[in-house]
Amino acid sequence: MEPFRFSYVNIGNTMLQQLTNLSDKDLISRARKLKDQEAEGVLLERYSHLMVAVCLPYLNTAPGTAADDVFPALLQRLSNSLKTQTIHKVNEWIHYNVKAIQDKSDRNLPFFSSTESREIQQVENRIEQAAMNQKEQQQLIAQMNVVISQLPAEEKYFLTQFYLEQQPLAQLAGAKKYSIDKTRQILKNAKQHMASILMKQTYEQ
Amino acid sequence: MSSNLENNDKILKIFSTVRCMNRDQLPRYLDGRLTDLEKHLLEQHLVDCDLCFDALQTLSQARYREQYQPLSVSISQYIRNSIRKVSTTQKVERYQRLEQKKESFLIYFWVVAAVAMGAGAVYLIQQQNRLRALTPSQPIAAVDKVMEPIPTSHSQPVAAPPAETAAAPAPRTVAPATAAIAAGPVADSLQRRPPATEVKVIPAVKKDTLKAAPATPKPAPSKDSARNPPPAEQKEEKSTLQPAKETPAPVADKVEKKETPPKKEKEKEKDDDDNKKTADAQPSGTDEFLYKAAMVYHQQGDLNEAISRYKHLADSKSKYGELSRYQLAVCYRSKGQTGKARRMFKEVVRMNGPMKEKAQSALDSL
């Protein structure tokens, strides 16, 4: 029977498992503050399949582009950007950089999250904080009900059907004879509209 | 009511955060192999996430789906490989940094240790020097105390100790030993004390001669040896006496013990002509010291003590004899004993020395 050998590979695997359980925010923090490249790698690997999927049309259509060139360049760009950019949502940051690689004109512009995105994120944070406080949660629910009633009828309908009645996206699109993309866009706009009203009310208070 | 509450809670889902689709969920969503709840959650996320929606849109096309799997695996492998490479180099760098830190710490430690040792050595040397500077004055006092009872023993020849001390260092140890035999209680203290050095012994010898001279006759061999103190010892004597001038009070005590009677000097002159010069030189140095010590008492206002000291010096043939007589006269005048003062001034005038004029003027003024 061979004795157990303690090796770097074992440490690496254990470390990777531990890092995999961390949230995006923690991984970014580790990569920045501790210069932990393993954390950076775990974060990029977490989204790598989506990068591949998004880049596939570009790899097939654009002339002189190969996966061996595009992905290392993309990963390097993301790695550099990670150390300098403020990243609230990793998916938005990766999507922006993938598009920037594909549209070479935007290459040098840094990533900034949009105002709408920041408003949505602020409301999301507020709801997360209210989860521990019943009274605050009730106040927030009442406020959201008021805001939904102020929205246009179509947006109100889609939000109610999708989030409250839990109708699938395809079914909702079929009921209105819209495409899934359009239905998604209506829902996205309705959500952004609602977030901006909520944040406006918060600032006015 | 309950459904109303549920609906109320569901409204919060509009802004609930859902993670992006993972490697497993993406194909399963496309294949419709998700539960209703899971599918709804992913669709909630799809509303916000352009990356996931674009990925789904692309993979819904069959030609991209074929390319997706191998590319996805290879990019994942590529990232893992680069992580491993990077982490290995990172760990090597960290190890090197640690080693460098350890080395630098050791260097600092040894530098600090060397500085501390140097400082310690300097401090020790300074202490040693200070002790050396202090030692000469202390043993003098010690020897004085020890030797004090010796004159009380009548059987001890008075001049013997000076002779022995002046001749060679070896007999010095004999002198205290004999004294110890003669004076019983003193013996203990003598034995306990460390042997005195040359410098320390000389004042003690003088004290003996001073106190014992009028009491007992001096044997001849001791006189000879006493008359010939080596010049080196004289120098040392001066050097030890020099600091005493600055501190009058303790010196005065020593002076009392160190005075030499004039008779002894006269006898010395008669005995040996060859040693006359050295014999004259010695009392002049001692006289100077004794005169200055008396002056100190005079200045302090202790006229009786000053008079007694001046009296000791009055018989001296050196210039200090004349000076002492003059000062003695001044002391008498200060005390109001004008008769004695007049007589002493007259003696000074008769001596026809450098103080004659002053003495005459003092006489006139009396």
PDB file of N, CA and C in Angstrom, chain A residues 54-55 58 70 73-74 77-78 81 91-112, chain B residues 51 54:
ATOM      1  N   VAL A  54     -21.154  33.099 -26.929  1.00  0.00           N
ATOM      2  CA  VAL A  54     -21.385  34.436 -27.482  1.00  0.00           C
ATOM      3  C   VAL A  54     -20.428  34.710 -28.644  1.00  0.00           C
ATOM      4  N   CYS A  55     -19.212  34.150 -28.546  1.00  0.00           N
ATOM      5  CA  CYS A  55     -18.193  34.418 -29.563  1.00  0.00           C
ATOM      6  C   CYS A  55     -18.339  33.530 -30.822  1.00  0.00           C
ATOM      7  N   TYR A  58     -19.099  35.200 -34.155  1.00  0.00           N
ATOM      8  CA  TYR A  58     -17.968  36.054 -34.567  1.00  0.00           C
ATOM      9  C   TYR A  58     -16.837  35.198 -35.146  1.00  0.00           C
ATOM     10  N   VAL A  70      -8.543  34.533 -30.488  1.00  0.00           N
ATOM     11  CA  VAL A  70      -9.594  35.372 -29.891  1.00  0.00           C
ATOM     12  C   VAL A  70      -9.692  35.155 -28.377  1.00  0.00           C
ATOM     13  N   ALA A  73      -6.799  36.503 -26.232  1.00  0.00           N
ATOM     14  CA  ALA A  73      -6.865  37.969 -26.230  1.00  0.00           C
ATOM     15  C   ALA A  73      -8.001  38.456 -25.330  1.00  0.00           C
ATOM     16  N   LEU A  74      -9.135  37.780 -25.453  1.00  0.00           N
ATOM     17  CA  LEU A  74     -10.293  38.157 -24.631  1.00  0.00           C
ATOM     18  C   LEU A  74      -9.990  37.959 -23.138  1.00  0.00           C
ATOM     19  N   ARG A  77      -7.609  40.570 -21.936  1.00  0.00           N
ATOM     20  CA  ARG A  77      -8.306  41.858 -21.796  1.00  0.00           C
ATOM     21  C   ARG A  77      -9.127  41.897 -20.501  1.00  0.00           C
ATOM     22  N   LEU A  78      -9.816  40.777 -20.266  1.00  0.00           N
ATOM     23  CA  LEU A  78     -10.619  40.702 -19.044  1.00  0.00           C
ATOM     24  C   LEU A  78      -9.731  40.751 -17.789  1.00  0.00           C
ATOM     25  N   SER A  81      -8.602  44.268 -17.337  1.00  0.00           N
ATOM     26  CA  SER A  81      -9.735  45.102 -16.945  1.00  0.00           C
ATOM     27  C   SER A  81     -10.142  44.858 -15.488  1.00  0.00           C
ATOM     28  N   ASN A  91     -21.532  39.600 -15.462  1.00  0.00           N
ATOM     29  CA  ASN A  91     -22.091  39.249 -16.786  1.00  0.00           C
ATOM     30  C   ASN A  91     -22.103  40.455 -17.719  1.00  0.00           C
ATOM     31  N   GLU A  92     -22.437  41.616 -17.179  1.00  0.00           N
ATOM     32  CA  GLU A  92     -22.450  42.841 -17.999  1.00  0.00           C
ATOM     33  C   GLU A  92     -21.024  43.203 -18.438  1.00  0.00           C
ATOM     34  N   TRP A  93     -20.113  43.038 -17.507  1.00  0.00           N
ATOM     35  CA  TRP A  93     -18.701  43.369 -17.792  1.00  0.00           C
ATOM     36  C   TRP A  93     -18.135  42.451 -18.879  1.00  0.00           C
ATOM     37  N   ILE A  94     -18.442  41.156 -18.796  1.00  0.00           N
ATOM     38  CA  ILE A  94     -17.937  40.210 -19.803  1.00  0.00           C
ATOM     39  C   ILE A  94     -18.601  40.478 -21.155  1.00  0.00           C
ATOM     40  N   HIS A  95     -19.909  40.739 -21.114  1.00  0.00           N
ATOM     41  CA  HIS A  95     -20.627  40.998 -22.364  1.00  0.00           C
ATOM     42  C   HIS A  95     -20.073  42.234 -23.055  1.00  0.00           C
ATOM     43  N   TYR A  96     -19.779  43.245 -22.265  1.00  0.00           N
ATOM     44  CA  TYR A  96     -19.232  44.475 -22.833  1.00  0.00           C
ATOM     45  C   TYR A  96     -17.879  44.195 -23.504  1.00  0.00           C
ATOM     46  N   ASN A  97     -17.031  43.417 -22.834  1.00  0.00           N
ATOM     47  CA  ASN A  97     -15.688  43.144 -23.360  1.00  0.00           C
ATOM     48  C   ASN A  97     -15.719  42.225 -24.580  1.00  0.00           C
ATOM     49  N   VAL A  98     -16.664  41.289 -24.576  1.00  0.00           N
ATOM     50  CA  VAL A  98     -16.802  40.410 -25.752  1.00  0.00           C
ATOM     51  C   VAL A  98     -17.214  41.241 -26.963  1.00  0.00           C
ATOM     52  N   LYS A  99     -18.158  42.123 -26.743  1.00  0.00           N
ATOM     53  CA  LYS A  99     -18.607  42.986 -27.835  1.00  0.00           C
ATOM     54  C   LYS A  99     -17.486  43.925 -28.282  1.00  0.00           C
ATOM     55  N   ALA A 100     -16.674  44.344 -27.300  1.00  0.00           N
ATOM     56  CA  ALA A 100     -15.562  45.246 -27.631  1.00  0.00           C
ATOM     57  C   ALA A 100     -14.512  44.536 -28.473  1.00  0.00           C
ATOM     58  N   ILE A 101     -14.291  43.253 -28.195  1.00  0.00           N
ATOM     59  CA  ILE A 101     -13.335  42.483 -28.999  1.00  0.00           C
ATOM     60  C   ILE A 101     -13.875  42.319 -30.422  1.00  0.00           C
ATOM     61  N   GLN A 102     -15.165  42.112 -30.500  1.00  0.00           N
ATOM     62  CA  GLN A 102     -15.774  41.892 -31.821  1.00  0.00           C
ATOM     63  C   GLN A 102     -15.841  43.201 -32.616  1.00  0.00           C
ATOM     64  N   ASP A 103     -16.238  44.288 -31.941  1.00  0.00           N
ATOM     65  CA  ASP A 103     -16.258  45.606 -32.612  1.00  0.00           C
ATOM     66  C   ASP A 103     -14.962  46.320 -32.228  1.00  0.00           C
ATOM     67  N   LYS A 104     -13.959  46.168 -33.042  1.00  0.00           N
ATOM     68  CA  LYS A 104     -12.612  46.616 -32.665  1.00  0.00           C
ATOM     69  C   LYS A 104     -12.516  48.121 -32.409  1.00  0.00           C
ATOM     70  N   SER A 105     -13.537  48.884 -32.825  1.00  0.00           N
ATOM     71  CA  SER A 105     -13.491  50.344 -32.619  1.00  0.00           C
ATOM     72  C   SER A 105     -13.592  50.708 -31.130  1.00  0.00           C
ATOM     73  N   ASP A 106     -14.266  49.890 -30.352  1.00  0.00           N
ATOM     74  CA  ASP A 106     -14.504  50.219 -28.934  1.00  0.00           C
ATOM     75  C   ASP A 106     -13.407  49.677 -28.007  1.00  0.00           C
ATOM     76  N   ARG A 107     -12.330  49.207 -28.606  1.00  0.00           N
ATOM     77  CA  ARG A 107     -11.352  48.432 -27.833  1.00  0.00           C
ATOM     78  C   ARG A 107     -10.820  49.157 -26.595  1.00  0.00           C
ATOM     79  N   ASN A 108     -10.571  50.434 -26.766  1.00  0.00           N
ATOM     80  CA  ASN A 108      -9.895  51.127 -25.660  1.00  0.00           C
ATOM     81  C   ASN A 108     -10.839  51.801 -24.664  1.00  0.00           C
ATOM     82  N   LEU A 109     -12.126  51.728 -24.924  1.00  0.00           N
ATOM     83  CA  LEU A 109     -13.062  52.367 -23.992  1.00  0.00           C
ATOM     84  C   LEU A 109     -13.281  51.473 -22.773  1.00  0.00           C
ATOM     85  N   PRO A 110     -13.122  52.015 -21.572  1.00  0.00           N
ATOM     86  CA  PRO A 110     -13.322  51.192 -20.370  1.00  0.00           C
ATOM     87  C   PRO A 110     -14.802  50.903 -20.118  1.00  0.00           C
ATOM     88  N   PHE A 111     -15.039  49.905 -19.297  1.00  0.00           N
ATOM     89  CA  PHE A 111     -16.413  49.501 -19.007  1.00  0.00           C
ATOM     90  C   PHE A 111     -16.989  50.332 -17.864  1.00  0.00           C
ATOM     91  N   PHE A 112     -18.183  50.873 -18.088  1.00  0.00           N
ATOM     92  CA  PHE A 112     -18.939  51.534 -17.018  1.00  0.00           C
ATOM     93  C   PHE A 112     -20.365  51.013 -17.081  1.00  0.00           C
TER      94      PHE A 112
ATOM     95  N   LEU B  51     -25.793  38.561 -21.682  1.00  0.00           N
ATOM     96  CA  LEU B  51     -24.781  37.541 -21.989  1.00  0.00           C
ATOM     97  C   LEU B  51     -25.439  36.160 -22.112  1.00  0.00           C
ATOM     98  N   ASP B  54     -27.878  36.093 -25.181  1.00  0.00           N
ATOM     99  CA  ASP B  54     -27.138  35.977 -26.442  1.00  0.00           C
ATOM    100  C   ASP B  54     -26.581  34.567 -26.621  1.00  0.00           C
TER     101      ASP B  54
END
